[in-house]
Amino acid sequence: MSLKIRLARAGTKKRPVYHIVIADSRAPRDGRFIERLGYFNPLLPKDKTERLKLDLDKVKAWLAKGALPTDRVLRFLDQAGVMTRDKRNNPTRAIPRKQRKAMAEEAEKAAAAAKAAAAAAKAAAPAA
């Protein structure tokens, strides 16, 4: 059984509140869960302490049992100092697709030209 520490949506329409729960990965997002570990209210300002509440002792216990946090919960755990989250860096994501394709084609042409130049230099070296 694969356990996940994840968010389950609660609240009304246009007013979300999320429960942080431990659940089987096959269970529906808002469905059956094993234990509630805290809550997250994204509508509150980031400086409010009521925005996020986590029972860190329970979280550490479930992590020791092999539960894996989702990306968003991993962010919360990183802020709390429980786990570390790798920084993500994808600078090409901001470039439009047509420009990315053109850049990739140019890189392929440059690689082919470099390979041809290396082959020509290798062929010229034994002859000299």
Coordinates of C-alpha atoms in Angstrom, one line a residue:
M1 CA 0.0 0.0 0.0
S2 CA 1.5 3.3 -1.1
L3 CA 0.8 6.1 1.4
K4 CA 0.7 9.7 0.4
I5 CA 0.6 12.9 2.5
R6 CA -1.6 15.1 0.4
L7 CA -4.2 17.8 0.3
A8 CA -8.0 17.0 0.3
R9 CA -10.2 19.9 -0.7
A10 CA -12.9 21.1 1.6
G11 CA -14.9 24.3 1.9
T12 CA -17.5 25.8 -0.4
K13 CA -17.4 26.8 -4.1
K14 CA -14.8 29.5 -4.7
R15 CA -13.7 29.3 -1.0
P16 CA -11.3 26.4 -0.8
V17 CA -9.8 25.0 2.4
Y18 CA -7.5 22.0 2.2
H19 CA -7.1 19.3 4.8
I20 CA -3.6 17.7 4.9
V21 CA -4.2 14.0 5.2
I22 CA -2.5 10.7 5.0
A23 CA -4.2 8.5 2.5
D24 CA -3.7 5.5 0.2
S25 CA -2.6 6.8 -3.2
R26 CA -5.4 4.9 -4.9
A27 CA -8.1 6.6 -2.8
P28 CA -9.9 9.6 -4.4
R29 CA -8.6 13.1 -3.6
D30 CA -11.5 14.1 -1.3
G31 CA -12.4 10.5 -0.4
R32 CA -11.2 8.0 2.2
F33 CA -8.2 8.9 4.3
I34 CA -6.4 7.4 7.2
E35 CA -5.6 10.4 9.4
R36 CA -5.8 14.2 9.2
L37 CA -2.5 15.9 9.9
G38 CA -3.5 19.6 9.5
Y39 CA -5.0 22.1 7.2
F40 CA -4.2 24.8 4.7
N41 CA -6.2 27.9 3.9
P42 CA -4.9 29.6 0.7
L43 CA -7.2 32.6 1.0
L44 CA -5.5 34.0 4.1
P45 CA -2.4 36.2 3.7
K46 CA 1.0 34.5 3.8
D47 CA 2.0 36.2 7.1
K48 CA -1.0 34.8 9.1
T49 CA -0.2 31.8 11.3
E50 CA -3.7 30.4 10.7
R51 CA -2.9 29.9 7.0
L52 CA -1.2 26.6 7.7
K53 CA -1.4 24.2 10.6
L54 CA 0.5 20.9 10.7
D55 CA 1.0 18.3 13.4
L56 CA 4.7 17.8 12.8
D57 CA 5.0 14.9 15.2
K58 CA 2.4 12.9 13.3
V59 CA 4.0 13.9 10.0
K60 CA 7.4 12.7 11.1
A61 CA 5.9 9.4 12.3
W62 CA 4.2 8.8 8.9
L63 CA 7.3 9.7 7.0
A64 CA 9.2 7.2 9.1
K65 CA 6.6 4.6 8.1
G66 CA 7.3 5.3 4.4
A67 CA 4.6 7.9 3.4
L68 CA 5.6 10.2 0.6
P69 CA 4.4 13.8 0.4
T70 CA 3.1 15.4 -2.7
D71 CA 4.9 18.5 -4.2
R72 CA 2.7 21.0 -2.4
V73 CA 3.0 19.3 1.0
L74 CA 6.7 18.9 0.4
R75 CA 6.8 22.7 0.2
F76 CA 5.1 23.0 3.5
L77 CA 7.5 20.5 5.1
D78 CA 10.5 22.3 3.7
Q79 CA 9.3 25.6 5.2
A80 CA 8.8 23.7 8.6
G81 CA 12.3 22.2 8.3
V82 CA 11.2 18.6 8.3
M83 CA 12.3 17.7 4.7
T84 CA 14.3 19.4 2.0
R85 CA 12.9 20.2 -1.4
D86 CA 15.1 20.4 -4.5
K87 CA 15.0 23.7 -6.3
R88 CA 13.5 23.5 -9.7
N89 CA 15.0 25.4 -12.6
N90 CA 13.5 25.3 -16.1
P91 CA 14.6 28.5 -17.8
T92 CA 13.4 27.4 -21.3
R93 CA 9.8 27.0 -20.1
A94 CA 9.3 30.8 -20.4
I95 CA 10.4 30.8 -24.1
P96 CA 7.6 30.3 -26.6
R97 CA 7.5 26.9 -28.3
K98 CA 8.4 28.1 -31.8
Q99 CA 11.5 29.8 -30.5
R100 CA 12.4 26.6 -28.5
K101 CA 12.1 24.5 -31.6
A102 CA 14.3 26.9 -33.6
M103 CA 16.9 26.9 -30.8
A104 CA 16.8 23.0 -30.8
E105 CA 17.3 22.9 -34.6
E106 CA 20.2 25.3 -34.4
A107 CA 21.8 23.2 -31.7
E108 CA 21.4 20.1 -33.8
K109 CA 23.0 21.8 -36.8
A110 CA 25.9 23.1 -34.7
A111 CA 26.4 19.6 -33.2
A112 CA 26.4 18.1 -36.8
A113 CA 28.9 20.7 -38.0
A114 CA 31.2 20.1 -35.0
K115 CA 31.0 16.3 -35.7
A116 CA 31.8 16.9 -39.4
A117 CA 34.7 19.2 -38.5
A118 CA 36.1 16.6 -36.0
A119 CA 35.8 13.9 -38.6
A120 CA 37.6 16.1 -41.3
A121 CA 40.4 16.9 -38.8
K122 CA 40.8 13.3 -37.9
A123 CA 41.0 12.3 -41.6
A124 CA 43.5 15.1 -42.3
A125 CA 45.8 14.2 -39.4
P126 CA 47.0 10.8 -40.6
A127 CA 47.6 12.1 -44.1
A128 CA 49.9 14.8 -43.0

